Coordinates of C-alpha atoms in Angstrom, one line a residue:
M1 CA 93.3 87.1 105.8
V2 CA 94.7 87.6 109.2
D3 CA 94.3 90.8 111.3
R4 CA 97.6 92.3 112.6
R5 CA 97.9 95.4 114.8
R6 CA 100.9 97.6 114.8
Q7 CA 101.7 100.7 116.8
A8 CA 102.4 104.2 115.3
G9 CA 106.0 104.3 114.0
A10 CA 106.3 100.6 113.4
T11 CA 108.0 99.5 110.2
L12 CA 105.7 97.1 108.3
Y13 CA 108.1 96.2 105.5
L14 CA 111.2 97.6 103.8
A15 CA 111.9 98.4 100.2
G16 CA 113.9 95.6 98.6
S17 CA 112.9 93.0 101.1
P18 CA 111.1 89.9 99.9
A19 CA 107.5 90.6 99.1
Q20 CA 105.8 87.9 101.1
S21 CA 102.4 89.5 102.0
V22 CA 99.7 91.9 100.6
Y23 CA 97.9 94.0 103.2
F24 CA 94.5 95.7 103.5
V25 CA 94.5 98.7 105.8
K26 CA 91.5 98.3 108.1
H27 CA 92.2 101.1 110.5
G28 CA 94.8 103.9 110.7
S29 CA 97.3 105.3 108.2
V30 CA 100.5 104.0 106.6
A31 CA 103.3 106.1 104.9
L32 CA 105.1 104.7 101.9
S33 CA 108.6 105.9 101.0
R34 CA 111.1 105.0 98.3
G35 CA 114.7 105.7 97.4
A36 CA 116.3 106.0 100.8
T37 CA 119.9 105.1 101.5
E38 CA 118.9 104.0 105.1
K39 CA 116.4 101.3 105.7
G40 CA 112.9 102.8 105.7
E41 CA 114.1 106.4 106.0
G42 CA 113.1 107.8 102.7
A43 CA 110.7 110.8 102.4
P44 CA 107.1 109.6 102.3
H45 CA 105.6 109.9 98.9
A46 CA 102.1 108.5 99.7
I47 CA 99.8 107.9 102.6
R48 CA 97.4 104.9 102.6
R49 CA 94.4 105.2 104.8
A50 CA 91.8 102.7 105.9
G51 CA 90.3 100.9 102.9
S52 CA 93.6 100.9 101.0
M53 CA 95.8 98.0 99.9
I54 CA 99.6 98.1 100.4
G55 CA 102.2 95.7 99.1
L56 CA 100.3 94.9 95.9
E57 CA 103.6 95.0 94.0
A58 CA 104.1 91.5 95.5
I59 CA 101.8 90.3 92.6
V60 CA 104.3 91.3 89.9
N61 CA 107.5 91.8 91.9
E62 CA 109.4 89.5 94.2
T63 CA 110.6 92.4 96.4
Y64 CA 108.8 95.4 97.9
L65 CA 109.3 98.7 96.0
D66 CA 108.5 100.9 98.9
S67 CA 109.0 100.9 102.7
A68 CA 105.8 101.0 104.7
R69 CA 105.6 102.6 108.2
A70 CA 102.6 103.0 110.4
V71 CA 101.8 106.7 110.9
T72 CA 99.1 105.9 113.5
D73 CA 98.2 102.8 115.3
V74 CA 97.0 100.5 112.5
T75 CA 95.0 97.3 112.0
L76 CA 96.0 95.4 108.8
C77 CA 94.6 92.3 107.2
S78 CA 97.4 90.3 105.5
T79 CA 97.5 87.4 103.1
S80 CA 100.5 85.7 101.7
R81 CA 101.8 86.4 98.2
E82 CA 101.1 82.8 97.3
Q83 CA 97.5 83.0 98.5
M84 CA 96.9 86.2 96.6
L85 CA 98.3 84.8 93.4
S86 CA 96.2 81.7 93.8
W87 CA 93.1 83.7 94.3
L88 CA 93.9 85.9 91.3
T89 CA 94.4 82.8 89.1
Q90 CA 90.7 82.2 89.5
M91 CA 89.8 85.7 88.3
G92 CA 91.0 85.5 84.6
T93 CA 90.6 88.8 82.9
A94 CA 90.6 90.8 86.2
R95 CA 94.1 89.4 86.9
V96 CA 95.5 90.6 83.6
V97 CA 94.1 94.1 84.1
L98 CA 95.4 94.3 87.7
E99 CA 98.9 93.0 86.6
S100 CA 99.0 95.6 83.8
V101 CA 98.2 98.4 86.3
L102 CA 100.8 97.1 88.8
Q103 CA 103.5 96.8 86.2
T104 CA 102.9 100.4 85.1
T105 CA 103.0 101.8 88.7
R106 CA 106.1 99.7 89.4
V107 CA 108.1 101.9 87.2
D108 CA 106.5 105.2 88.2
N109 CA 108.6 107.6 90.2
P110 CA 107.1 108.7 93.5

């Protein structure tokens, strides 16, 4: 995983864009929004703080479901979708459980 720093207000990714990375929030807070007509301008439905993962839908979806924006200055660790899928392939049952949870949350309304 690679550390990336972003300033408050920075867009991390947009809903509908290719899901290329999964992120771990090491420091700061990130707002997730969905359902906007303008890129990244939806009302936030969740805040992810240090210790959270964002972009996990990349495991079961080829595009991001939410837009993610840094609320504060943030430090993120990122890994590619391919690396995450490769790592999960080695986990057997854990992958099946994680995919089931992610498939369920994929259809949840914020």
